[in-house]
CSV table of C-alpha atoms and ligand atoms in Angstrom, one decimal:
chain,number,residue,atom,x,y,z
K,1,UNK,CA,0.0,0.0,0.0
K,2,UNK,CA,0.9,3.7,-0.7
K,3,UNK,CA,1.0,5.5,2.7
K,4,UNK,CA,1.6,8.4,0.9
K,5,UNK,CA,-1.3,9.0,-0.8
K,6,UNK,CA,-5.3,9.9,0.2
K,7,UNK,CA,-7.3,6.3,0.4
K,8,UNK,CA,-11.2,7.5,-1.1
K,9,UNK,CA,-14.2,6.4,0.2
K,10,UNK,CA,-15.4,5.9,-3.2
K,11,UNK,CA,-17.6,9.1,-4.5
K,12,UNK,CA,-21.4,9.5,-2.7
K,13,UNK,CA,-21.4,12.6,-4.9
K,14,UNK,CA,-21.5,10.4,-8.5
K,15,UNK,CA,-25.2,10.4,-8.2
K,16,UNK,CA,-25.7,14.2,-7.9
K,17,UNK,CA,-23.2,14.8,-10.6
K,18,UNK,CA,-25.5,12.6,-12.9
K,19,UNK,CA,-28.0,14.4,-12.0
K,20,UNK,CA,-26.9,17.8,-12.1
K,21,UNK,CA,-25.6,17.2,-15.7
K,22,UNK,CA,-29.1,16.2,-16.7
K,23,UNK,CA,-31.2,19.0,-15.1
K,24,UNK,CA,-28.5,21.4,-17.1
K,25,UNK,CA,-29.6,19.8,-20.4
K,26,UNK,CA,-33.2,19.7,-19.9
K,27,UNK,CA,-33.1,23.6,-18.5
K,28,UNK,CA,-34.7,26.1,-20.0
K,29,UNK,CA,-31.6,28.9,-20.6
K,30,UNK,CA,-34.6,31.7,-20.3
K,31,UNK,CA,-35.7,30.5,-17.0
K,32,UNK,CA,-33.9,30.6,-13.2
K,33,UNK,CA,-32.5,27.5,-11.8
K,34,UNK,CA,-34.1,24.7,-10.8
K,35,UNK,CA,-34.3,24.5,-6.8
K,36,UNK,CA,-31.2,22.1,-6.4
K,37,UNK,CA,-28.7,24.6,-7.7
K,38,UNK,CA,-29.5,27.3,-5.1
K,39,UNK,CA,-29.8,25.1,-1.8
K,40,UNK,CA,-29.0,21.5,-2.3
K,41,UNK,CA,-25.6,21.3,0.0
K,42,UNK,CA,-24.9,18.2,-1.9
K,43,UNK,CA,-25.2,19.9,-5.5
K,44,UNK,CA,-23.0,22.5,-3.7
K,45,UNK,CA,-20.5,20.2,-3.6
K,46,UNK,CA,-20.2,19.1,-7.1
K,47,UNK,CA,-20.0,23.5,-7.6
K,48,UNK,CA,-16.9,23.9,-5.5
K,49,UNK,CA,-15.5,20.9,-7.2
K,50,UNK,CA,-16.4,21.6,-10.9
K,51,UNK,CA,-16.1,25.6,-11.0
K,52,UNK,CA,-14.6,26.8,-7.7
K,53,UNK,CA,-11.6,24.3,-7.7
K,54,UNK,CA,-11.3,24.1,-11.3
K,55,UNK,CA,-11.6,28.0,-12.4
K,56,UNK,CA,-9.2,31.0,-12.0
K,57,UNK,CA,-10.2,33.1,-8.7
K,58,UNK,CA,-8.8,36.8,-7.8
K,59,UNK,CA,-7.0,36.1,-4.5
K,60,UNK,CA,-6.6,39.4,-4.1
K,61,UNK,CA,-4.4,42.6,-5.2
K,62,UNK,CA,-0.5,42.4,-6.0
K,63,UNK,CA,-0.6,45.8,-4.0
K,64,UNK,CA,-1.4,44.0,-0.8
K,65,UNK,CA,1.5,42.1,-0.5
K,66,UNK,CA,4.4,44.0,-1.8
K,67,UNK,CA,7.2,43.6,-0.2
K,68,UNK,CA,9.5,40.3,-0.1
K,69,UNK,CA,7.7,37.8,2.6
K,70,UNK,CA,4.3,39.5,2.7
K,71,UNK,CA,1.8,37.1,2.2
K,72,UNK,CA,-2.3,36.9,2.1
K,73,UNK,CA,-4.8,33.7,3.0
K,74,UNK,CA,-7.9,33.0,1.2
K,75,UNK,CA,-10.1,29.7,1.3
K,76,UNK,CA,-11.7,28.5,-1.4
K,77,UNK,CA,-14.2,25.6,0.1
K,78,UNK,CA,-12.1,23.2,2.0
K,79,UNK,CA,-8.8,24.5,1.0
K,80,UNK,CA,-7.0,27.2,2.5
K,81,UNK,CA,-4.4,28.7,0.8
K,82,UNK,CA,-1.4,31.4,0.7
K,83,UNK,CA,-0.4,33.5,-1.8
K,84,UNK,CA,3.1,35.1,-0.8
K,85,UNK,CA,5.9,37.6,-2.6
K,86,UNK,CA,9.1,35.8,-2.9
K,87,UNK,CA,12.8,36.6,-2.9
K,88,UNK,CA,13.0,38.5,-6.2
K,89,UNK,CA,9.5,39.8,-6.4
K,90,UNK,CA,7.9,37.0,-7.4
K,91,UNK,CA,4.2,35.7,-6.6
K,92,UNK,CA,3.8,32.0,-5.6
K,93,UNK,CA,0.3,30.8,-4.4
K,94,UNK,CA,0.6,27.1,-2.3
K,95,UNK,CA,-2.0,24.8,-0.3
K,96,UNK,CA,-1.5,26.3,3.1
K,97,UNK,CA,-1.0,22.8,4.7
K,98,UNK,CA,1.9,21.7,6.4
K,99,UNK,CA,3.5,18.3,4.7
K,100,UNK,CA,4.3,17.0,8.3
K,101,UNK,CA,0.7,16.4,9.5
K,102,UNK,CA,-1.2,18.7,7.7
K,103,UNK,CA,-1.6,21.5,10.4
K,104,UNK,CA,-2.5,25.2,8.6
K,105,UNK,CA,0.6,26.8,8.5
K,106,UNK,CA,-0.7,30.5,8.3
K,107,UNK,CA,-3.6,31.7,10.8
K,108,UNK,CA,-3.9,35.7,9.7
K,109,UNK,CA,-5.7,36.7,6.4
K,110,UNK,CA,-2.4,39.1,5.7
K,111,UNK,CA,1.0,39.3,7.1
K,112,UNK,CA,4.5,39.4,6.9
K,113,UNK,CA,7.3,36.8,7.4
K,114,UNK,CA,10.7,36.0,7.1
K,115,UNK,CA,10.3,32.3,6.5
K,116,UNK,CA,7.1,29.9,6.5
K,117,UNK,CA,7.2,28.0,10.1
K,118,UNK,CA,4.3,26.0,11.1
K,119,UNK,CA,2.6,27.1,14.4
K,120,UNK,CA,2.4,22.9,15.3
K,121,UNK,CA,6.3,21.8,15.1
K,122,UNK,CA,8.2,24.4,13.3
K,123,UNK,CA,8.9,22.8,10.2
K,124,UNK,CA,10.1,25.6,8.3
K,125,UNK,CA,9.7,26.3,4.4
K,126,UNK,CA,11.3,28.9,2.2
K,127,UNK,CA,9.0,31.8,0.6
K,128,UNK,CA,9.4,29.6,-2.7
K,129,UNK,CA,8.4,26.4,-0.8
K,130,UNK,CA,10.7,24.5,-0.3
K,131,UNK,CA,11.1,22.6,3.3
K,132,UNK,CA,14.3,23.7,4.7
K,133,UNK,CA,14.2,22.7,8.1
K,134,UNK,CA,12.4,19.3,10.1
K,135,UNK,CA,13.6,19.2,13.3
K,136,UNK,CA,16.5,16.2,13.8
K,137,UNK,CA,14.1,13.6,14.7
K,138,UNK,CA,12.9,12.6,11.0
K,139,UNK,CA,15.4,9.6,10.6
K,140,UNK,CA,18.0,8.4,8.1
K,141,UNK,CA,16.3,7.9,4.9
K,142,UNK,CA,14.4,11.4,5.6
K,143,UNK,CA,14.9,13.9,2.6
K,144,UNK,CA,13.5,17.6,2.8
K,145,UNK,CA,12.7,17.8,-0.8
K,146,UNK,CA,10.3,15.0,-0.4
K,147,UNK,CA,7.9,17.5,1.6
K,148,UNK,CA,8.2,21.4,-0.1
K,149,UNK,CA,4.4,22.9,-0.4
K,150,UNK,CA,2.0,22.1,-3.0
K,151,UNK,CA,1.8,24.5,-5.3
K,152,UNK,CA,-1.4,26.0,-6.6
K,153,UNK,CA,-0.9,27.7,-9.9
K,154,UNK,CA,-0.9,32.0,-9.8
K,155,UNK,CA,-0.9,34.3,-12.4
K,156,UNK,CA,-0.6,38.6,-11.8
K,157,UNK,CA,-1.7,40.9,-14.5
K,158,UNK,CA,-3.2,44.7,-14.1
K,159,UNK,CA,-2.5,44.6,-10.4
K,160,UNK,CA,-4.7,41.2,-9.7
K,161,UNK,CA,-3.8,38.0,-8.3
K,162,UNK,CA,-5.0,35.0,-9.9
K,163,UNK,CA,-5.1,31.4,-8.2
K,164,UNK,CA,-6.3,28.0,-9.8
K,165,UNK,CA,-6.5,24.8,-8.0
K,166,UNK,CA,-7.0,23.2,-11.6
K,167,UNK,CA,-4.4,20.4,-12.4
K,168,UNK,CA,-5.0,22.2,-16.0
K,169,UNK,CA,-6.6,25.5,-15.5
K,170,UNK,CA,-8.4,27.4,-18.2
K,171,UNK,CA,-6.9,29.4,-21.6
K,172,UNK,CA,-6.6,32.9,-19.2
K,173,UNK,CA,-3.2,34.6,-21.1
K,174,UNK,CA,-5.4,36.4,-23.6
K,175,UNK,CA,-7.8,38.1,-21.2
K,176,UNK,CA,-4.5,38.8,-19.1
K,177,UNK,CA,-2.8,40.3,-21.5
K,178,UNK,CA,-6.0,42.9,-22.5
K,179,UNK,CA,-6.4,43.7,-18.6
K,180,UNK,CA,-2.9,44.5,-18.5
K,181,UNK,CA,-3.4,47.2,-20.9
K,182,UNK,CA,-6.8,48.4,-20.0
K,183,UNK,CA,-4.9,48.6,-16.1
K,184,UNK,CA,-2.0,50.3,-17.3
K,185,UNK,CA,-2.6,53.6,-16.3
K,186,UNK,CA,-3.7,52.6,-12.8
K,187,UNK,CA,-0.1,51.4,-12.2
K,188,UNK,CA,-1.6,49.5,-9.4
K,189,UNK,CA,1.7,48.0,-7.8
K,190,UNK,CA,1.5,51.6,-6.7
K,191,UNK,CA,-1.9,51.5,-4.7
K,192,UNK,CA,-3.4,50.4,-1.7
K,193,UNK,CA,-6.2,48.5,0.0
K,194,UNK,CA,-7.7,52.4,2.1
K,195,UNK,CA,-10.0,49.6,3.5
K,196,UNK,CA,-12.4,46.5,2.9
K,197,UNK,CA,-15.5,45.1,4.1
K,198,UNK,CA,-16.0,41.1,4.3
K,199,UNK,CA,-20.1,40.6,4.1
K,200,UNK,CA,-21.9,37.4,5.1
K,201,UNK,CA,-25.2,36.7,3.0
K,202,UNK,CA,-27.5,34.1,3.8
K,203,UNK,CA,-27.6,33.3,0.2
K,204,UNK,CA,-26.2,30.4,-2.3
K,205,UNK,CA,-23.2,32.2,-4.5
K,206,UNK,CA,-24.8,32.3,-7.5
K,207,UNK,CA,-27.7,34.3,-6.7
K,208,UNK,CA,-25.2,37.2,-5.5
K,209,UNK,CA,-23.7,36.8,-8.6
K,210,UNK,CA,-27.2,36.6,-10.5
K,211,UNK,CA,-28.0,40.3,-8.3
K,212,UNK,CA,-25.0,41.2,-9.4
K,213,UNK,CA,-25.9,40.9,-13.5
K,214,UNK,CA,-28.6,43.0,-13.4
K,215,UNK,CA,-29.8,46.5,-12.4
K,216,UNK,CA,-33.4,45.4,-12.6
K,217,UNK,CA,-33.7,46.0,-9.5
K,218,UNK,CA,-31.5,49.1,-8.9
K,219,UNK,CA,-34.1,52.0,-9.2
K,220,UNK,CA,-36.3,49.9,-6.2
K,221,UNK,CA,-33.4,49.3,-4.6
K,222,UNK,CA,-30.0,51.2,-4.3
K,223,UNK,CA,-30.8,55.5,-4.5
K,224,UNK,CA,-27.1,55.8,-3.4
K,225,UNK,CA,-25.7,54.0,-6.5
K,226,UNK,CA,-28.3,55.5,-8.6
K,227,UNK,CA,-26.7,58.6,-7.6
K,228,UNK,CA,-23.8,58.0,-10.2
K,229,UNK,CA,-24.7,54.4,-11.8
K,230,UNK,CA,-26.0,54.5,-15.5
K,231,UNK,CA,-27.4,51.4,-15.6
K,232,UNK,CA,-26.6,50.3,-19.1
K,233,UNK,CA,-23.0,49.5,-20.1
K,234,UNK,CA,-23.2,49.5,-24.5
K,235,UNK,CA,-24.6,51.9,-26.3
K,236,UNK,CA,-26.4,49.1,-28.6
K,237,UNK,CA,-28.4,48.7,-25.1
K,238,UNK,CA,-32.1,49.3,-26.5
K,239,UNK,CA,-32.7,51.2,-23.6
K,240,UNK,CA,-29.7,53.0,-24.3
K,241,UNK,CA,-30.8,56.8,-24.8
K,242,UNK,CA,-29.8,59.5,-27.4
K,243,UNK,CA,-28.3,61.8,-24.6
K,244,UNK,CA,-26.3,58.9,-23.5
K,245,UNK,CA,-24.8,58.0,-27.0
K,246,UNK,CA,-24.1,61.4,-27.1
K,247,UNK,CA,-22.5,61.4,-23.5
K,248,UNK,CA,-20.1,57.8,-24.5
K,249,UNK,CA,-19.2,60.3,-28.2
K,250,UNK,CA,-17.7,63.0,-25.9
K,251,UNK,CA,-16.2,60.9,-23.0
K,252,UNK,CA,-14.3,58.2,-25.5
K,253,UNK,CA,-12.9,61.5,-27.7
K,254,UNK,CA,-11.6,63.1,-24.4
K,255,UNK,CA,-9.9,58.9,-23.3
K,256,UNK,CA,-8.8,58.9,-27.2
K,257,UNK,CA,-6.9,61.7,-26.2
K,258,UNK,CA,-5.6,60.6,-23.0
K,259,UNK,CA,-5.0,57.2,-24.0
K,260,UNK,CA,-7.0,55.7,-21.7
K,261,UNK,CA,-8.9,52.2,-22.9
K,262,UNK,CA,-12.2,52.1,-23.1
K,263,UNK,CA,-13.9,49.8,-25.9
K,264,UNK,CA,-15.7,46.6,-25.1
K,265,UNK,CA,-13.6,43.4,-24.6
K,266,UNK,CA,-15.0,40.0,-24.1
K,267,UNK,CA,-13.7,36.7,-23.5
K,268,UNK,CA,-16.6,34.6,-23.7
K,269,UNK,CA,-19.3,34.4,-21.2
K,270,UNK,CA,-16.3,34.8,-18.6
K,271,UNK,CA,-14.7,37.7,-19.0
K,272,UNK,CA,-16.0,41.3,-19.8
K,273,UNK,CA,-14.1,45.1,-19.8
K,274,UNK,CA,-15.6,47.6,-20.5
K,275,UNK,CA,-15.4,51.7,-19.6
K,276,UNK,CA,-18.6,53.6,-19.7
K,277,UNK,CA,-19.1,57.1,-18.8
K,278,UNK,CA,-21.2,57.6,-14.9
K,279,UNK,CA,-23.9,60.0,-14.2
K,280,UNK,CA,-23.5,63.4,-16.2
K,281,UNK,CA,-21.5,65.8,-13.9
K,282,UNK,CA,-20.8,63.2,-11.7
K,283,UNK,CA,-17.0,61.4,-11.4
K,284,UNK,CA,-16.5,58.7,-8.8
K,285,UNK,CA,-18.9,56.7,-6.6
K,286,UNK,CA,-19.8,58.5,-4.2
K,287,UNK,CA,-22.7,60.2,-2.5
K,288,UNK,CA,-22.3,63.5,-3.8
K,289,UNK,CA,-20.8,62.1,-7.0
K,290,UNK,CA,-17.1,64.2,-6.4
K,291,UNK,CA,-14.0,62.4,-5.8
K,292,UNK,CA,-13.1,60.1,-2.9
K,293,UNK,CA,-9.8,60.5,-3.0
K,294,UNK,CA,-8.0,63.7,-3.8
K,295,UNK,CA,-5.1,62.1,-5.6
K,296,UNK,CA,-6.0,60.3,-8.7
K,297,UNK,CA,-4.3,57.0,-9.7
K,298,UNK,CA,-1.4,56.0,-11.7
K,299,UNK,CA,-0.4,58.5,-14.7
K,300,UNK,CA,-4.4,59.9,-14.7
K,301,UNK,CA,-4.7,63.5,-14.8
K,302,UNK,CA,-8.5,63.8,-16.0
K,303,UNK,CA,-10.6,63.0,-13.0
K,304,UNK,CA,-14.0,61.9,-15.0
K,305,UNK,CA,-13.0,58.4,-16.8
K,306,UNK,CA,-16.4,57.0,-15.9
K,307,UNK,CA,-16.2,53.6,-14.5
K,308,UNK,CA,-14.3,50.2,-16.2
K,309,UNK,CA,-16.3,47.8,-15.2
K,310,UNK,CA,-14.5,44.4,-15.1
K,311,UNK,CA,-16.4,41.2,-14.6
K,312,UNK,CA,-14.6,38.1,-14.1
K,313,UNK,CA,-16.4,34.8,-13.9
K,314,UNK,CA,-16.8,32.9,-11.1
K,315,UNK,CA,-16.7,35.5,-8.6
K,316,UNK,CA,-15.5,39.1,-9.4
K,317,UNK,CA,-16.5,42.6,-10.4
K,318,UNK,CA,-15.2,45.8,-10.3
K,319,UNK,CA,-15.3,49.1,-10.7
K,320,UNK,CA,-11.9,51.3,-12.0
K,321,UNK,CA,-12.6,55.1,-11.8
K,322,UNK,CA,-10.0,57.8,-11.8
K,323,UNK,CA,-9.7,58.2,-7.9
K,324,UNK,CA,-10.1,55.0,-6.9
K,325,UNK,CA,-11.1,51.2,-7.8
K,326,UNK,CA,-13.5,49.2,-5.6
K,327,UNK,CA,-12.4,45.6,-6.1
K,328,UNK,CA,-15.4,42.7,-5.3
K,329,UNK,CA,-15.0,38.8,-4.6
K,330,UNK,CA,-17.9,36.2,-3.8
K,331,UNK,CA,-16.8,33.0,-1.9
K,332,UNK,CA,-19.1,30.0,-1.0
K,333,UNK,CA,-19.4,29.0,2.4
K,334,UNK,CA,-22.5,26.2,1.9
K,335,UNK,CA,-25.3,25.7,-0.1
K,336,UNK,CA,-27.2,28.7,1.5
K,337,UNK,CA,-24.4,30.8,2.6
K,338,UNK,CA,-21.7,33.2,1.1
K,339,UNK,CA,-19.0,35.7,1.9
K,340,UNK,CA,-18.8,39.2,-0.4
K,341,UNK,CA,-15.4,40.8,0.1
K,342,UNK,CA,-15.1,44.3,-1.3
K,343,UNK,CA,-11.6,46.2,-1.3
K,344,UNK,CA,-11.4,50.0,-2.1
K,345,UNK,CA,-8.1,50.8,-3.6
K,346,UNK,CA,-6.3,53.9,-3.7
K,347,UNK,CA,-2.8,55.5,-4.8
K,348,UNK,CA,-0.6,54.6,-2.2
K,349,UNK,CA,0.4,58.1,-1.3
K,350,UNK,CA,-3.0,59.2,-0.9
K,351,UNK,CA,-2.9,60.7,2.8
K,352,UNK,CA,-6.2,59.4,4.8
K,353,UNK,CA,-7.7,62.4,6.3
K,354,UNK,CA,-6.0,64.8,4.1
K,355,UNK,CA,-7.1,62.9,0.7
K,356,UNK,CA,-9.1,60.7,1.3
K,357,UNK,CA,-12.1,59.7,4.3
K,358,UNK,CA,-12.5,56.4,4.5
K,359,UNK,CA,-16.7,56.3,5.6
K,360,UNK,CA,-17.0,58.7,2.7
K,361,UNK,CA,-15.1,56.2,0.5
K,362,UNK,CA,-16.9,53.4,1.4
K,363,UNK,CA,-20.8,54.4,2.0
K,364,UNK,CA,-22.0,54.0,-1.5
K,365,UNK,CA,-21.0,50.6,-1.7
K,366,UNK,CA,-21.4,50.0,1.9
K,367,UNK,CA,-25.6,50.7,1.3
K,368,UNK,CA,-25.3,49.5,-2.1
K,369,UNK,CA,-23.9,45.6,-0.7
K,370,UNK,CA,-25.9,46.1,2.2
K,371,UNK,CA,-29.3,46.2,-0.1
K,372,UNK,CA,-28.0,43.4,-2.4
K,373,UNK,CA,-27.0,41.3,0.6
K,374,UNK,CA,-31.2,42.0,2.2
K,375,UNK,CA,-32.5,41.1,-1.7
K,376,UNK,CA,-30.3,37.6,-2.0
K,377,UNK,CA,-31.2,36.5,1.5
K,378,UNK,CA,-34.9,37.5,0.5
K,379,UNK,CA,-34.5,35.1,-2.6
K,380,UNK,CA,-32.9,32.8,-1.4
K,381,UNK,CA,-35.8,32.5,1.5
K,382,UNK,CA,-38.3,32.3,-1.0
K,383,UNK,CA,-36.5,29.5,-3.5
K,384,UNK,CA,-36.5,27.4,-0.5
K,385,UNK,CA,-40.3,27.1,-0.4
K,386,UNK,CA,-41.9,23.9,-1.8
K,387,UNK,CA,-43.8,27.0,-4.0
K,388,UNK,CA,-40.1,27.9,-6.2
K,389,UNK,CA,-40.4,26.6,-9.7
K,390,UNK,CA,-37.8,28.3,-12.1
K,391,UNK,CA,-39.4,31.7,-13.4
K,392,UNK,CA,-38.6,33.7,-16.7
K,393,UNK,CA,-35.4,36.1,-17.1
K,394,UNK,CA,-35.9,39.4,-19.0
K,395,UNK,CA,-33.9,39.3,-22.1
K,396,UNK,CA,-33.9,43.3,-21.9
K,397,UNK,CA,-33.0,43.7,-18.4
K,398,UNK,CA,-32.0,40.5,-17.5
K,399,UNK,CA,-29.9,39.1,-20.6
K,400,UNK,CA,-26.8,39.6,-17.6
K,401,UNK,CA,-28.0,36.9,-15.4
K,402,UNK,CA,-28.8,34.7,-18.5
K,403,UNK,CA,-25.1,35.2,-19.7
K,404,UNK,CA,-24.1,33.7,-16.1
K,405,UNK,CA,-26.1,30.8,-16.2
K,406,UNK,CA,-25.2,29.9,-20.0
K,407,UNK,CA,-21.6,30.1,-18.7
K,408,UNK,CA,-21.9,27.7,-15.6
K,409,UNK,CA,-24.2,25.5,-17.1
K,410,UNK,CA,-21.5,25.2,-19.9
K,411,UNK,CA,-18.7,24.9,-17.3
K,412,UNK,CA,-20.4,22.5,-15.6
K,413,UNK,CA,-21.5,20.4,-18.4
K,414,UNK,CA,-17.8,20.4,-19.7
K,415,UNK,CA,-16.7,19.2,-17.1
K,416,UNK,CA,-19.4,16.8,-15.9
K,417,UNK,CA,-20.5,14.9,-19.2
K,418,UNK,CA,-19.5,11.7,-20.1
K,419,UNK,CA,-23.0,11.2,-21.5
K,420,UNK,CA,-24.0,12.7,-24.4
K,421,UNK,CA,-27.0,15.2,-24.3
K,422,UNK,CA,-28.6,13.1,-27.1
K,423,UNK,CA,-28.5,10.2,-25.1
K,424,UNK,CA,-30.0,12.4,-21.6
K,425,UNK,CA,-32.9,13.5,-23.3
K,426,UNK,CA,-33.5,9.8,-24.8
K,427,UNK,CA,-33.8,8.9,-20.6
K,428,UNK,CA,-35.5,11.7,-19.9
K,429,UNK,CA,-38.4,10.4,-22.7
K,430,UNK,CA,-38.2,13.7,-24.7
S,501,FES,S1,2.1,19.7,11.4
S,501,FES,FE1,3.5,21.2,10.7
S,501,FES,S2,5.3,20.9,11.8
S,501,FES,FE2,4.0,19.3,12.4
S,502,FE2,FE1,-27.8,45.5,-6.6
């Protein structure tokens, strides 16, 4: 036998995979979810396992660790991991799990260290992973190199930190690349976290991210966002007015200018960038619409560049203005339960007090999560009702949310099928 490896149980979960896959073929891409997907806890399983372990996730900001040994902690399900800077500046992302008996090595969400010891018996790994030090008791025959940290891939781009516990993540250079350049002027290793909020809803993840798609329900909803938000992010919206087009025309001619990106850049279902313009007179989200910081990012002189809105699938949006960039991650809990962390970034010499007041920062998005977080828990109270049937998305207003859900079914059916749909709807009787 092979002590050195994980014995299974064999996999309870094969069942709900099967039928996960089938309810995703025999969904109607127009309607919400079946039940299942918002509060089964086994279904929520097969989630973490197909999307959350196998997609690319923002750990966090290269900004907030950037010195040599600084290091953040995220968890992603089960797994907790670290993502620390390294000798020469370097990013590496590892399973924060000891490879003497598997005791968490770091405790804090953020920190800074010389070398990784573990808290149980010291064993003692480099910034780069590798075990340097075991005590003297591990016996002849005992090599460190046989124990250095498990890796989890990491990739940085535009100031981002992205982690994948895939053994082969997805194709993500090309969207890297673009938010590279659309970040540019932010020059974010030159920015910090002012502050963050870490929100628990009483809500499945993907009906925060389903909120998230759509601003249906902004004008009942969220008067402080409305202050600044326009709603509608192309100017082929059909609800898109003429004194909007005309708004993009002169904003996009003054970025021309500046250099500052701005068109429309997809990546599939997952990935989205875009610039638009906010509310006419208005430059940064805030309550009276004026800046929240004094000192504008990067290389950006002009303080009205709108918002660039950046969506990445499973779990991330944000919003880039001139002043500042708010910075928003969804991580599942349970079934029935998720956290919504949301950082607001500045330029790191912005003085707080002087440039800057944090509650002012923060309030807009503060009320804004705070309603989303009341709405989720609301829906996710009512699709727990033996009453829920799967009800009909509005392709004007809610073509957002049907864009998720064509992207996870998709994921998920990659990644689950071994049985053809064909075959599905021939056991199904259809
Ligand atoms: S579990 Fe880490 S040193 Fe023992
Ligand atoms: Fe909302």
């Amino acid at each position: 036998m092979d002590c050195t490896q994980n014995l299974s149980l064999g996999d309870p979960l094969e069942p709900v995979r099967k039928a996960t896959a089938q309810m995703l073929h025999e969904r109607d891409h127009s309607f919400s979810l079946p039940q299942p997907f918002y509060n089964d806890e086994r279904l929520f399983q097969v989630d973490m396992q197909e999307i959350f372990h196998k997609e690319w996730l923002i750990a966090g900001m290269t900004s907030e660790i950037p010195t040599k040994g600084n290091f953040l902690t995220v968890q992603i399900g089960d797994n907790p991991i670290i993502v620390i800077r390294g000798a020469e500046g370097q990013i590496h992302a590892f399973h924060n799990v000891c490879r003497h008996r598997g005791s968490r090595l770091c405790v804090s969400d953020k920190g800074k260290v010389a070398k990784l010891v573990c808290p149980y018996h010291q064993w003692t790994y480099e910034l780069d992973g590798r075990l340097l030090f075991a005590g003297t008791e591990m016996g002849e025959g005992f090599k460190l190199s046989d124990y250095n940290l498990k890796p989890v891939n990491c990739k940085t781009a535009g100031g981002f930190i992205f982690i994948s516990l895939a053994e082969n993540p997805p194709a993500i250079d090309e969207f890297l690349s673009t938010l590279a350049h659309y970040m540019e002027p932010y020059d974010m290793e030159n920015t910090k976290v002012a502050v963050q909020s870490v929100m628990r809803e009483q809500a499945n993840w993907k009906l925060v991210i389903e909120n998230n798609r759509e601003c249906y329900h902004c004008n009942g909803s969220h008067p402080e966002l409305l202050n600044t938000l326009l709603e509608w992010d192309d100017v082929t919206d059909p609800r898109a007015s003429q004194a909007f087009k005309d708004q993009v025309a002169e904003c996009t001619t003054r970025w021309d200018k500046d250099n500052i990106p701005y068109a429309h850049a997809s990546f599939g279902l997952r990935n989205r960038i875009v610039r638009m313009p906010l509310l006419k007179g208005t430059v940064s989200m805030t309550m009276d619409g004026k800046q929240g910081s004094k000192k504008l990012m990067g290389r950006i002189t002009d303080p009205d560049l709108g918002s660039m809105r950046i969506l990445h699938l499973p779990h991330s949006w944000n919003h880039c203005m001139g002043d500042h960039l708010i910075n928003f991650t969804v991580w599942p809990i349970s079934a029935q339960e998720s956290v919504v962390i949301t950082k607001w970034l500045v330029h790191k010499d912005a003085v707080e007090g002087v440039d800057y007041d944090v509650a002012r920062l923060r309030e807009v998005w503060d009320a804004t999560n705070d309603q989303d977080r009341r709405l989720g828990e609301e829906n996710q109270r009512g699709i727990n009702s033996t009453a829920y049937q799967p009800g009909p998305y509005s392709k004007t207003y809610e073509f957002g949310v049907i864009n998720f859900l064509d992207w996870y079914s998709e994921r998920m059916l990659n990644n689950l099928d071994d049985t053809p749909a064909q075959t599905l709807r021939q056991v199904a009787g259809e």
